[in-house]
Coordinates of C-alpha atoms and ligand atoms in Angstrom, one line a residue:
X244 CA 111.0 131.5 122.6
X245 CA 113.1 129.4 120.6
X246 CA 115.2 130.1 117.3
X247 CA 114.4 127.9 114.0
X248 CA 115.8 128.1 111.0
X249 CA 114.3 127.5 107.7
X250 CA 117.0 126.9 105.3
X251 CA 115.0 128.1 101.8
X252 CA 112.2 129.7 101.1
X253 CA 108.8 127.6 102.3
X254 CA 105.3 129.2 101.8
X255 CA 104.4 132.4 104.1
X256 CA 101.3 129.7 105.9
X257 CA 104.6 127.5 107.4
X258 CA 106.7 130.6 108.2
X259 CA 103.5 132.4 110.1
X260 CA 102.6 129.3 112.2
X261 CA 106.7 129.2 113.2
X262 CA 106.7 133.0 114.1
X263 CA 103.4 132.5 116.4
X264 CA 106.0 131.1 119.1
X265 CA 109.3 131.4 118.0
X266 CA 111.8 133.9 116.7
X267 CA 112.1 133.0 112.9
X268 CA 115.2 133.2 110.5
X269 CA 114.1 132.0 107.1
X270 CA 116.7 132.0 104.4
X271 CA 114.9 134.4 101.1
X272 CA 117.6 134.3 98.8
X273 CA 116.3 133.2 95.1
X274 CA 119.1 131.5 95.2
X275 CA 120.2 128.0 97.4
X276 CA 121.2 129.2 100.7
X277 CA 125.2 128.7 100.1
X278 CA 126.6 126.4 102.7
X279 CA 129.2 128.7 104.2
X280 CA 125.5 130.8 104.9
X281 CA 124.1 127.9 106.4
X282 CA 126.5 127.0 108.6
X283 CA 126.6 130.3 110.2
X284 CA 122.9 131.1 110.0
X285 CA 122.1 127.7 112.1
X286 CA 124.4 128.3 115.1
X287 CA 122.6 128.5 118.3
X288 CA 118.9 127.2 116.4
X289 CA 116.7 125.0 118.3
X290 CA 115.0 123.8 114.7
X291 CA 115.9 123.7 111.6
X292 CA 113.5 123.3 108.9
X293 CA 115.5 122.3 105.9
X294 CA 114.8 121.4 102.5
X295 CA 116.6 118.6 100.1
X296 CA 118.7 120.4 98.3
X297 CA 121.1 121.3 101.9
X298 CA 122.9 118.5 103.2
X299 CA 122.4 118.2 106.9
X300 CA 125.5 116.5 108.0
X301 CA 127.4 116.0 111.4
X302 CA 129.2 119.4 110.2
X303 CA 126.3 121.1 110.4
X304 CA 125.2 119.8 113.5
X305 CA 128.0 120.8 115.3
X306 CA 127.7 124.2 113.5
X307 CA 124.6 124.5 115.5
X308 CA 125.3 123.5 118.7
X309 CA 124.3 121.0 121.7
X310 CA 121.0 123.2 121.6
X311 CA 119.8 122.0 118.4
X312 CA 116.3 119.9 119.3
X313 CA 114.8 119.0 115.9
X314 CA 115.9 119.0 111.7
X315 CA 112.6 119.0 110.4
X316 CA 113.1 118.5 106.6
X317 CA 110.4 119.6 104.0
X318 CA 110.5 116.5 102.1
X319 CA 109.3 112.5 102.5
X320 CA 112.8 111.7 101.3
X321 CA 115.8 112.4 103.7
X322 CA 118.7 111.1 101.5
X323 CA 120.2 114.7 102.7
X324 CA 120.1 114.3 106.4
X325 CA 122.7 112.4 108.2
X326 CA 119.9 110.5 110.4
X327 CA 122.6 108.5 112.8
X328 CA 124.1 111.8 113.5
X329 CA 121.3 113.5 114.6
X330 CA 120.4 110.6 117.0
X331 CA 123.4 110.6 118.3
X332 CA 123.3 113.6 119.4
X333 CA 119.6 113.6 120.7
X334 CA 117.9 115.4 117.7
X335 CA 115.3 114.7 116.5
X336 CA 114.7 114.2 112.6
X337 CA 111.4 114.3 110.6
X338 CA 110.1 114.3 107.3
X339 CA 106.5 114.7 105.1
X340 CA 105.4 111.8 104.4
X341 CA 101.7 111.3 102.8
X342 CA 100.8 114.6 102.2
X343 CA 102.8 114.6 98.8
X344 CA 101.4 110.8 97.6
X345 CA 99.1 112.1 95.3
X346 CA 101.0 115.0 93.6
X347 CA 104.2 112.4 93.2
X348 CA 101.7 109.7 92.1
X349 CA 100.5 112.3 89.4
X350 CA 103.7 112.9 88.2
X351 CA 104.6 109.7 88.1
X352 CA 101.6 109.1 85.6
X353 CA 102.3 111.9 83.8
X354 CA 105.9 110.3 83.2
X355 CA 104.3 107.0 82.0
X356 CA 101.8 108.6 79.4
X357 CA 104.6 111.5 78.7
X358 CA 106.8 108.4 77.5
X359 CA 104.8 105.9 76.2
X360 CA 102.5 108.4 74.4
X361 CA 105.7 110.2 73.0
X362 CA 104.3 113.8 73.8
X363 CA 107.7 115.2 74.3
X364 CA 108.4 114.3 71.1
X365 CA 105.1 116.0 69.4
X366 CA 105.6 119.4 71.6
X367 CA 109.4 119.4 70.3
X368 CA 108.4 118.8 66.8
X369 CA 106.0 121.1 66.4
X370 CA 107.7 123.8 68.6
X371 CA 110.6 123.1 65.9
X372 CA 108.2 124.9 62.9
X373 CA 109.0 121.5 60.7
X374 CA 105.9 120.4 59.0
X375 CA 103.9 117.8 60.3
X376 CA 100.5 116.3 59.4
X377 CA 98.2 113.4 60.7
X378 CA 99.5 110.2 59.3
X379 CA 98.5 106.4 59.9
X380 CA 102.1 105.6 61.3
X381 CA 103.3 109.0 62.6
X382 CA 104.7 109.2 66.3
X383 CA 103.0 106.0 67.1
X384 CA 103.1 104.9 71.2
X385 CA 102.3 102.7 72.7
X386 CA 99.2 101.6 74.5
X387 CA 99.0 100.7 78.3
X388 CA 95.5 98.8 78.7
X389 CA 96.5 95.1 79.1
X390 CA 100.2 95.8 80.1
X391 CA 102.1 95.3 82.9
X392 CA 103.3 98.5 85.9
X393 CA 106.0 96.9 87.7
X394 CA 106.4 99.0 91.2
X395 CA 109.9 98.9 92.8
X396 CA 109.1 100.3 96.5
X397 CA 105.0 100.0 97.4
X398 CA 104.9 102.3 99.8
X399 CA 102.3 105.2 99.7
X400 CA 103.5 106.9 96.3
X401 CA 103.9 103.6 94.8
X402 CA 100.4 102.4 95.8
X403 CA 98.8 105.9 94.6
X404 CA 100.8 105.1 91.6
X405 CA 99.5 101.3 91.3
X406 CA 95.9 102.4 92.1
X407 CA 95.9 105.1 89.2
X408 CA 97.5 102.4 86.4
X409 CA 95.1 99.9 87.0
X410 CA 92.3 102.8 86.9
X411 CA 94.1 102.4 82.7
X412 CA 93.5 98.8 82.8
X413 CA 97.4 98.0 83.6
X414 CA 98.2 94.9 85.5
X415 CA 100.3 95.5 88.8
X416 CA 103.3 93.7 89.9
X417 CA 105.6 95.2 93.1
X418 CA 108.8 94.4 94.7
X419 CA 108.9 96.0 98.2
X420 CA 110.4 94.8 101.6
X421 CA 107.1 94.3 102.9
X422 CA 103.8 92.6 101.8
X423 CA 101.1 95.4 101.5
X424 CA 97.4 94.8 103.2
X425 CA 95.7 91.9 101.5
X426 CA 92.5 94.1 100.7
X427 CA 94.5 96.4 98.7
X428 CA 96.5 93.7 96.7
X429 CA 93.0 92.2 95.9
X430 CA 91.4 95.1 94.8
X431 CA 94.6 96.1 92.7
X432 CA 95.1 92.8 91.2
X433 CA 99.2 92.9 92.6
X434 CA 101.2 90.7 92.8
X435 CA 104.6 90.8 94.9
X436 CA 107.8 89.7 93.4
X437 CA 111.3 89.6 93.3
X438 CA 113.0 92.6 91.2
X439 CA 114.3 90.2 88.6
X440 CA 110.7 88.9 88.0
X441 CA 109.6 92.5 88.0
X442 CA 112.2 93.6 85.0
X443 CA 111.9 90.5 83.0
X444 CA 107.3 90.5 83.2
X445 CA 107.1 94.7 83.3
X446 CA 106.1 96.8 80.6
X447 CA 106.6 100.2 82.6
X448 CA 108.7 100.2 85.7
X449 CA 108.2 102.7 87.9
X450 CA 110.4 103.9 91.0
X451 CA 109.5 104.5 94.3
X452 CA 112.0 103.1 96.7
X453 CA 113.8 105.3 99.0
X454 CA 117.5 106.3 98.4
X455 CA 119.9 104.9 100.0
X456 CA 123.5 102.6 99.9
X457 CA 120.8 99.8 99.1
X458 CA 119.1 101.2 96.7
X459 CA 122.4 102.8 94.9
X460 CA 122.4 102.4 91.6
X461 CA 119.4 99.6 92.1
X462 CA 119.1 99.9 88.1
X463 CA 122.3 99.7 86.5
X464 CA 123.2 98.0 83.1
X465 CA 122.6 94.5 84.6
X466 CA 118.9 95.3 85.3
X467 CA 118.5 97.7 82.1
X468 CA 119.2 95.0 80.3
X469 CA 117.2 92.5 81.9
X470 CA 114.4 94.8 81.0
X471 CA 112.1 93.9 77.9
X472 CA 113.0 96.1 75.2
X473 CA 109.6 97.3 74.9
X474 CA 109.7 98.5 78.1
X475 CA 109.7 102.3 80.1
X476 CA 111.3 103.1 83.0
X477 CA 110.3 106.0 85.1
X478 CA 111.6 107.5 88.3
X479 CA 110.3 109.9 90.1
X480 CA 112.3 108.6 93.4
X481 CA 115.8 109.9 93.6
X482 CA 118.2 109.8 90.9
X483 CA 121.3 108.1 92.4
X484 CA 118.9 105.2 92.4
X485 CA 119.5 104.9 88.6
X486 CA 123.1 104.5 87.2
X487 CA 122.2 107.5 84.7
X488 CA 125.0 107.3 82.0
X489 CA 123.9 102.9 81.6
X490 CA 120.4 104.0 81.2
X491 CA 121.6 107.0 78.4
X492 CA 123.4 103.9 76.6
X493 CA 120.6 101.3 76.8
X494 CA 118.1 104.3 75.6
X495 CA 120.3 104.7 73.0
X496 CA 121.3 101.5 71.8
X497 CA 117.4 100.5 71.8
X498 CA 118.0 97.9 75.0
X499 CA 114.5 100.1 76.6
X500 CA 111.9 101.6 74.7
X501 CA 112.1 104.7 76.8
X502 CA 111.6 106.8 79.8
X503 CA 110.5 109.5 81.9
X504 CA 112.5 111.1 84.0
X505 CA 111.6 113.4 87.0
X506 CA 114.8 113.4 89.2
X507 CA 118.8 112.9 88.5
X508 CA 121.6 111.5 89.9
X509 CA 123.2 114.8 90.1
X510 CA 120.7 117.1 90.1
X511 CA 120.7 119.9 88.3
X512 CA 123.1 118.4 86.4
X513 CA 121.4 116.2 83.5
X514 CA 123.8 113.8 81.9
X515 CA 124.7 114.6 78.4
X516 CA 123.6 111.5 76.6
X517 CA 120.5 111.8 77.8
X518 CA 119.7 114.9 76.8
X519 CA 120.1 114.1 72.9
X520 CA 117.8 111.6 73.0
X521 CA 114.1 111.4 71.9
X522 CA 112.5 108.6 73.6
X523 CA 113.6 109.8 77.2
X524 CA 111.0 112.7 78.9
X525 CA 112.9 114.8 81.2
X526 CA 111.3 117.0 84.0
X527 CA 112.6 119.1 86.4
X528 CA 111.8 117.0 89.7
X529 CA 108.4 118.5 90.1
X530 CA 106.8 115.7 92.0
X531 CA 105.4 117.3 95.0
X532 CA 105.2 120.9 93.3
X533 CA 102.0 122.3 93.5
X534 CA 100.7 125.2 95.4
X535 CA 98.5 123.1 97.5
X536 CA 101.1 120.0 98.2
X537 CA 104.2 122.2 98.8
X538 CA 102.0 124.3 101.3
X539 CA 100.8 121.1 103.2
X540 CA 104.4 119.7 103.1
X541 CA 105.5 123.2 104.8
X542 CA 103.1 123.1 107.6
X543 CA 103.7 119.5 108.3
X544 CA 107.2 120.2 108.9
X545 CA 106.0 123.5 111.1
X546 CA 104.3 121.4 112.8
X547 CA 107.2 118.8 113.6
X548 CA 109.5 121.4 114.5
X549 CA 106.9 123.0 116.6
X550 CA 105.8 119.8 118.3
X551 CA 109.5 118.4 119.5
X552 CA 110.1 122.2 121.0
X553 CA 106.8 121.6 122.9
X554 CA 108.5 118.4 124.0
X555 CA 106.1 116.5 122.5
X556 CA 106.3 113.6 119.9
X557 CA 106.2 115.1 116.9
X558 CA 103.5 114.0 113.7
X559 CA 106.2 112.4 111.7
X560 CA 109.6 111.4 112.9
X561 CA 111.8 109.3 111.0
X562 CA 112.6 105.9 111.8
Ligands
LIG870 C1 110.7 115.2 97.1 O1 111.5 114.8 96.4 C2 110.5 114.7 98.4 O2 111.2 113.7 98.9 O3 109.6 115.1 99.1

């Protein structure tokens, strides 16, 4: 029998397929696990199951011990894990991938209709008690039929993304390291590019790269600007992959129509000059969160963690 960790609380499904085999020690605080917490809890695990929000860093490794087998993180993204650290030191590091596509991809739309559609605004005026009626030219959007989703990173949440925009008659456009299969391009009309292409031909831009020192700050001023300024820009990647306080000042100063927000690049932290503004939608990074995607994501990383203490490969390491 061998001792995981589970850094957070995960549903019961995950925690009952662990305890089958092994001795369990799930953190059930409402609260983030603290890291002083964490470090102690994880010495002598086999597994850890961990989730974004805790850093798993060469600290924490060694905080385990030489025992420690597998990090297997509840997530697709793995920004938090320290992956050359775990390697070398002979652990093994997973992640979720494809079980969340179509939540994220959900959001994602949400995010573009959200914006464009201006229904944050609506709920927050009405909310407010002012009075309101139908008008010809009140809270006019605009319309996506005919325009133009540029996809930064077409991997599976961008092409779940791509699929549902052209479902709203939206031309496709991606920028990714790699070419995706010819079939799909065809049927989705897309068309790969370089970024600069992508900012200066998109109407909404929509992010779905993995973070990373590459992908720092991807979308700065430089590329804000480069944007038409009839255009959206909605991330539901990571945050750091926007520099947060440029896009504040180009929402502000009118440089982008607008945009929809459902990560930060210090989350929970939302910064300030975003939060006075109208045209940006702001959600708590709810990509993956419902019942049925966060449960899936939990026992795909019970079964990761279960596999490489079997000694077996397990369903989805990293790299
Ligand atoms: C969520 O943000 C994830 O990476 O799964």
């Amino acid at each position: 029998m061998s001792r995981v960790v589970v850094t957070g609380r995960v549903p019961d499904a995950a925690l009952e397929k662990l305890r089958t085999k092994h001795e369990v020690d799930a953190w059930a605080g409402p609260e983030s696990i603290g890291r002083e917490e964490l470090l102690r809890r994880v010495a002598g695990a086999d597994a850890v199951v961990s989730l974004l929000t805790e850093r798993i860093d060469s600290e924490l490794l060694d905080a385990a011990g030489p025992q420690l087998k597998v990090v297997a993180n509840v997530a697709v993204g793995y920004d938090n894990i320290d992956v050359p650290a775990c390697t070398e030191r002979g652990i093994v590091a997973t992640n979720t991938p494809g079980v969340l596509t179509e939540a994220t991809a959900d959001i994602a739309l949400g995010l573009i209709l959200s914006a464009t559609r201006r229904l944050g605004e609506g709920e927050r005026l009405i909310r407010s008690g002012q009075d309101w009626k139908w008008g010809m030219f009140f809270l006019l959007g605009s319309s996506l039929q005919g325009k133009t989703l540029g996809v930064v990173g077409m991997g599976g949440i961008g092409q779940a993304t791509a699929r549902r925009a052209k479902a709203f008659g939206m031309e496709i456009v991606y920028q990714s390291r790699r070419e995706i299969d010819p079939v799909l391009a065809d049927e989705l009309g897309a068309r790969r590019v370089e970024l600069d292409e992508l900012l200066a031909v998109s109407d909404i831009v929509s992010l779905h790269c993995p973070y990373g020192p590459a992908t720092h700050h991807l979308i700065g001023a430089e590329q804000l600007a480069a944007m038409k300024d009839t255009a959206y820009l909605i991330n539901t990647a990571r945050g750091p992959i926007v520099d947060e306080a440029a896009l504040a000042s180009a929402l502000r100063e009118g440089q982008i129509a607008g945009a929809g927000l459902d990560v930060f690049e210090n989350e929970p932290s939302v910064h300030p000059g975003l939060l006075e503004l109208e045209n940006v939608v702001l959600v708590p990074h709810l990509g993956s969160a419902t019942v049925e995607t966060r449960t899936a994501m939990a026992m795909l990383a019970a079964d990761n963690a279960l596999a490489v203490l079997e000694g077996e490969r397990p369903p989805a390491p990293i790299g």
